[in-house]
Amino acid sequence: DAFVMGAWGRDQKATGIVRMMADGNAAYSKALGLDADFSKHGMGTRSQRYSMLVDNGVVTQLNVEQGGKFEVSNAETLLGQLA
């Protein structure tokens, strides 16, 4: 949701530092093959949980979670991959 991402970015003082992006209709997630069907939970098509580091338009790190976990897409993992 674009409004949630905007509020989160402002709360974290990320404006102008981190680009907060929403994917409301999951078009980006579908194009990446990272969409998931949560219709049985009344949530429709959503993005899988992942973190991505993009450098000048090139994906340099992609950390996709498996089975509802939160182990590899966290900030600590992505920050550790910066070099």
mmCIF file with all atom_site columns, C-alpha atoms in Angstrom:
data_model
loop_
_atom_site.group_PDB
_atom_site.id
_atom_site.type_symbol
_atom_site.label_atom_id
_atom_site.label_alt_id
_atom_site.label_comp_id
_atom_site.label_asym_id
_atom_site.label_entity_id
_atom_site.label_seq_id
_atom_site.pdbx_PDB_ins_code
_atom_site.Cartn_x
_atom_site.Cartn_y
_atom_site.Cartn_z
_atom_site.occupancy
_atom_site.B_iso_or_equiv
_atom_site.pdbx_formal_charge
_atom_site.auth_seq_id
_atom_site.auth_comp_id
_atom_site.auth_asym_id
_atom_site.auth_atom_id
_atom_site.pdbx_PDB_model_num
ATOM 1  C CA . ASP A 1 1  ? 0.000  0.000   0.000   1.00 0.00 ? 1  ASP A CA 1
ATOM 2  C CA . ALA A 1 2  ? 1.520  3.296   -1.106  1.00 0.00 ? 2  ALA A CA 1
ATOM 3  C CA . PHE A 1 3  ? 0.121  5.169   1.898   1.00 0.00 ? 3  PHE A CA 1
ATOM 4  C CA . VAL A 1 4  ? 1.621  2.686   4.360   1.00 0.00 ? 4  VAL A CA 1
ATOM 5  C CA . MET A 1 5  ? 4.994  2.791   2.623   1.00 0.00 ? 5  MET A CA 1
ATOM 6  C CA . GLY A 1 6  ? 4.947  6.606   2.628   1.00 0.00 ? 6  GLY A CA 1
ATOM 7  C CA . ALA A 1 7  ? 4.105  6.759   6.329   1.00 0.00 ? 7  ALA A CA 1
ATOM 8  C CA . TRP A 1 8  ? 6.735  4.136   7.165   1.00 0.00 ? 8  TRP A CA 1
ATOM 9  C CA . GLY A 1 9  ? 9.384  6.062   5.228   1.00 0.00 ? 9  GLY A CA 1
ATOM 10 C CA . ARG A 1 10 ? 8.536  9.307   7.022   1.00 0.00 ? 10 ARG A CA 1
ATOM 11 C CA . ASP A 1 11 ? 8.504  7.574   10.419  1.00 0.00 ? 11 ASP A CA 1
ATOM 12 C CA . GLN A 1 12 ? 11.933 6.074   9.752   1.00 0.00 ? 12 GLN A CA 1
ATOM 13 C CA . LYS A 1 13 ? 13.276 9.375   8.370   1.00 0.00 ? 13 LYS A CA 1
ATOM 14 C CA . ALA A 1 14 ? 14.115 7.574   5.129   1.00 0.00 ? 14 ALA A CA 1
ATOM 15 C CA . THR A 1 15 ? 12.789 10.255  2.777   1.00 0.00 ? 15 THR A CA 1
ATOM 16 C CA . GLY A 1 16 ? 15.460 11.018  0.189   1.00 0.00 ? 16 GLY A CA 1
ATOM 17 C CA . ILE A 1 17 ? 17.632 8.136   1.423   1.00 0.00 ? 17 ILE A CA 1
ATOM 18 C CA . VAL A 1 18 ? 15.621 4.967   0.780   1.00 0.00 ? 18 VAL A CA 1
ATOM 19 C CA . ARG A 1 19 ? 13.022 4.656   -1.941  1.00 0.00 ? 19 ARG A CA 1
ATOM 20 C CA . MET A 1 20 ? 9.917  3.165   -0.359  1.00 0.00 ? 20 MET A CA 1
ATOM 21 C CA . MET A 1 21 ? 7.894  1.423   -3.053  1.00 0.00 ? 21 MET A CA 1
ATOM 22 C CA . ALA A 1 22 ? 4.482  -0.223  -2.983  1.00 0.00 ? 22 ALA A CA 1
ATOM 23 C CA . ASP A 1 23 ? 3.208  -2.946  -5.308  1.00 0.00 ? 23 ASP A CA 1
ATOM 24 C CA . GLY A 1 24 ? -0.533 -2.627  -4.765  1.00 0.00 ? 24 GLY A CA 1
ATOM 25 C CA . ASN A 1 25 ? -1.662 -4.928  -7.578  1.00 0.00 ? 25 ASN A CA 1
ATOM 26 C CA . ALA A 1 26 ? 1.411  -7.224  -7.329  1.00 0.00 ? 26 ALA A CA 1
ATOM 27 C CA . ALA A 1 27 ? 2.466  -6.472  -10.932 1.00 0.00 ? 27 ALA A CA 1
ATOM 28 C CA . TYR A 1 28 ? 6.128  -6.089  -9.960  1.00 0.00 ? 28 TYR A CA 1
ATOM 29 C CA . SER A 1 29 ? 6.023  -9.210  -7.790  1.00 0.00 ? 29 SER A CA 1
ATOM 30 C CA . LYS A 1 30 ? 4.439  -11.190 -10.612 1.00 0.00 ? 30 LYS A CA 1
ATOM 31 C CA . ALA A 1 31 ? 7.071  -9.968  -13.098 1.00 0.00 ? 31 ALA A CA 1
ATOM 32 C CA . LEU A 1 32 ? 9.801  -11.149 -10.713 1.00 0.00 ? 32 LEU A CA 1
ATOM 33 C CA . GLY A 1 33 ? 8.069  -14.461 -10.049 1.00 0.00 ? 33 GLY A CA 1
ATOM 34 C CA . LEU A 1 34 ? 7.835  -13.490 -6.367  1.00 0.00 ? 34 LEU A CA 1
ATOM 35 C CA . ASP A 1 35 ? 4.057  -13.346 -6.041  1.00 0.00 ? 35 ASP A CA 1
ATOM 36 C CA . ALA A 1 36 ? 2.025  -15.542 -3.730  1.00 0.00 ? 36 ALA A CA 1
ATOM 37 C CA . ASP A 1 37 ? -1.681 -16.341 -3.646  1.00 0.00 ? 37 ASP A CA 1
ATOM 38 C CA . PHE A 1 38 ? -3.161 -15.552 -0.244  1.00 0.00 ? 38 PHE A CA 1
ATOM 39 C CA . SER A 1 39 ? -6.773 -15.708 -1.458  1.00 0.00 ? 39 SER A CA 1
ATOM 40 C CA . LYS A 1 40 ? -7.646 -18.414 1.048   1.00 0.00 ? 40 LYS A CA 1
ATOM 41 C CA . HIS A 1 41 ? -6.875 -15.838 3.748   1.00 0.00 ? 41 HIS A CA 1
ATOM 42 C CA . GLY A 1 42 ? -8.942 -13.147 1.988   1.00 0.00 ? 42 GLY A CA 1
ATOM 43 C CA . MET A 1 43 ? -5.846 -11.192 0.962   1.00 0.00 ? 43 MET A CA 1
ATOM 44 C CA . GLY A 1 44 ? -5.579 -11.931 -2.780  1.00 0.00 ? 44 GLY A CA 1
ATOM 45 C CA . THR A 1 45 ? -2.283 -11.918 -4.637  1.00 0.00 ? 45 THR A CA 1
ATOM 46 C CA . ARG A 1 46 ? 0.572  -10.473 -2.634  1.00 0.00 ? 46 ARG A CA 1
ATOM 47 C CA . SER A 1 47 ? 4.324  -10.322 -2.725  1.00 0.00 ? 47 SER A CA 1
ATOM 48 C CA . GLN A 1 48 ? 6.389  -12.987 -1.064  1.00 0.00 ? 48 GLN A CA 1
ATOM 49 C CA . ARG A 1 49 ? 8.554  -11.702 1.780   1.00 0.00 ? 49 ARG A CA 1
ATOM 50 C CA . TYR A 1 50 ? 12.010 -10.782 0.514   1.00 0.00 ? 50 TYR A CA 1
ATOM 51 C CA . SER A 1 51 ? 14.691 -8.136  0.629   1.00 0.00 ? 51 SER A CA 1
ATOM 52 C CA . MET A 1 52 ? 16.484 -6.884  -2.453  1.00 0.00 ? 52 MET A CA 1
ATOM 53 C CA . LEU A 1 53 ? 19.537 -4.721  -2.933  1.00 0.00 ? 53 LEU A CA 1
ATOM 54 C CA . VAL A 1 54 ? 19.560 -2.879  -6.246  1.00 0.00 ? 54 VAL A CA 1
ATOM 55 C CA . ASP A 1 55 ? 22.660 -1.009  -7.385  1.00 0.00 ? 55 ASP A CA 1
ATOM 56 C CA . ASN A 1 56 ? 22.161 1.280   -10.370 1.00 0.00 ? 56 ASN A CA 1
ATOM 57 C CA . GLY A 1 57 ? 19.290 -0.863  -11.676 1.00 0.00 ? 57 GLY A CA 1
ATOM 58 C CA . VAL A 1 58 ? 21.055 -4.202  -11.125 1.00 0.00 ? 58 VAL A CA 1
ATOM 59 C CA . VAL A 1 59 ? 19.861 -6.635  -8.450  1.00 0.00 ? 59 VAL A CA 1
ATOM 60 C CA . THR A 1 60 ? 22.967 -7.549  -6.460  1.00 0.00 ? 60 THR A CA 1
ATOM 61 C CA . GLN A 1 61 ? 21.282 -9.376  -3.562  1.00 0.00 ? 61 GLN A CA 1
ATOM 62 C CA . LEU A 1 62 ? 17.929 -11.152 -3.340  1.00 0.00 ? 62 LEU A CA 1
ATOM 63 C CA . ASN A 1 63 ? 16.907 -12.816 -0.090  1.00 0.00 ? 63 ASN A CA 1
ATOM 64 C CA . VAL A 1 64 ? 13.606 -14.710 -0.372  1.00 0.00 ? 64 VAL A CA 1
ATOM 65 C CA . GLU A 1 65 ? 11.931 -16.102 2.733   1.00 0.00 ? 65 GLU A CA 1
ATOM 66 C CA . GLN A 1 66 ? 10.500 -19.595 2.755   1.00 0.00 ? 66 GLN A CA 1
ATOM 67 C CA . GLY A 1 67 ? 7.242  -20.718 4.353   1.00 0.00 ? 67 GLY A CA 1
ATOM 68 C CA . GLY A 1 68 ? 6.220  -17.597 6.250   1.00 0.00 ? 68 GLY A CA 1
ATOM 69 C CA . LYS A 1 69 ? 9.563  -17.270 8.015   1.00 0.00 ? 69 LYS A CA 1
ATOM 70 C CA . PHE A 1 70 ? 11.497 -14.081 8.748   1.00 0.00 ? 70 PHE A CA 1
ATOM 71 C CA . GLU A 1 71 ? 15.126 -15.139 8.708   1.00 0.00 ? 71 GLU A CA 1
ATOM 72 C CA . VAL A 1 72 ? 16.839 -13.842 5.549   1.00 0.00 ? 72 VAL A CA 1
ATOM 73 C CA . SER A 1 73 ? 14.875 -10.767 4.472   1.00 0.00 ? 73 SER A CA 1
ATOM 74 C CA . ASN A 1 74 ? 15.613 -8.773  7.614   1.00 0.00 ? 74 ASN A CA 1
ATOM 75 C CA . ALA A 1 75 ? 17.654 -5.574  7.690   1.00 0.00 ? 75 ALA A CA 1
ATOM 76 C CA . GLU A 1 76 ? 20.573 -7.211  9.477   1.00 0.00 ? 76 GLU A CA 1
ATOM 77 C CA . THR A 1 77 ? 21.036 -9.757  6.695   1.00 0.00 ? 77 THR A CA 1
ATOM 78 C CA . LEU A 1 78 ? 20.856 -7.150  3.934   1.00 0.00 ? 78 LEU A CA 1
ATOM 79 C CA . LEU A 1 79 ? 23.156 -4.724  5.759   1.00 0.00 ? 79 LEU A CA 1
ATOM 80 C CA . GLY A 1 80 ? 25.660 -7.564  6.199   1.00 0.00 ? 80 GLY A CA 1
ATOM 81 C CA . GLN A 1 81 ? 25.656 -8.047  2.423   1.00 0.00 ? 81 GLN A CA 1
ATOM 82 C CA . LEU A 1 82 ? 26.662 -4.456  1.708   1.00 0.00 ? 82 LEU A CA 1
ATOM 83 C CA . ALA A 1 83 ? 30.237 -4.250  0.582   1.00 0.00 ? 83 ALA A CA 1
#
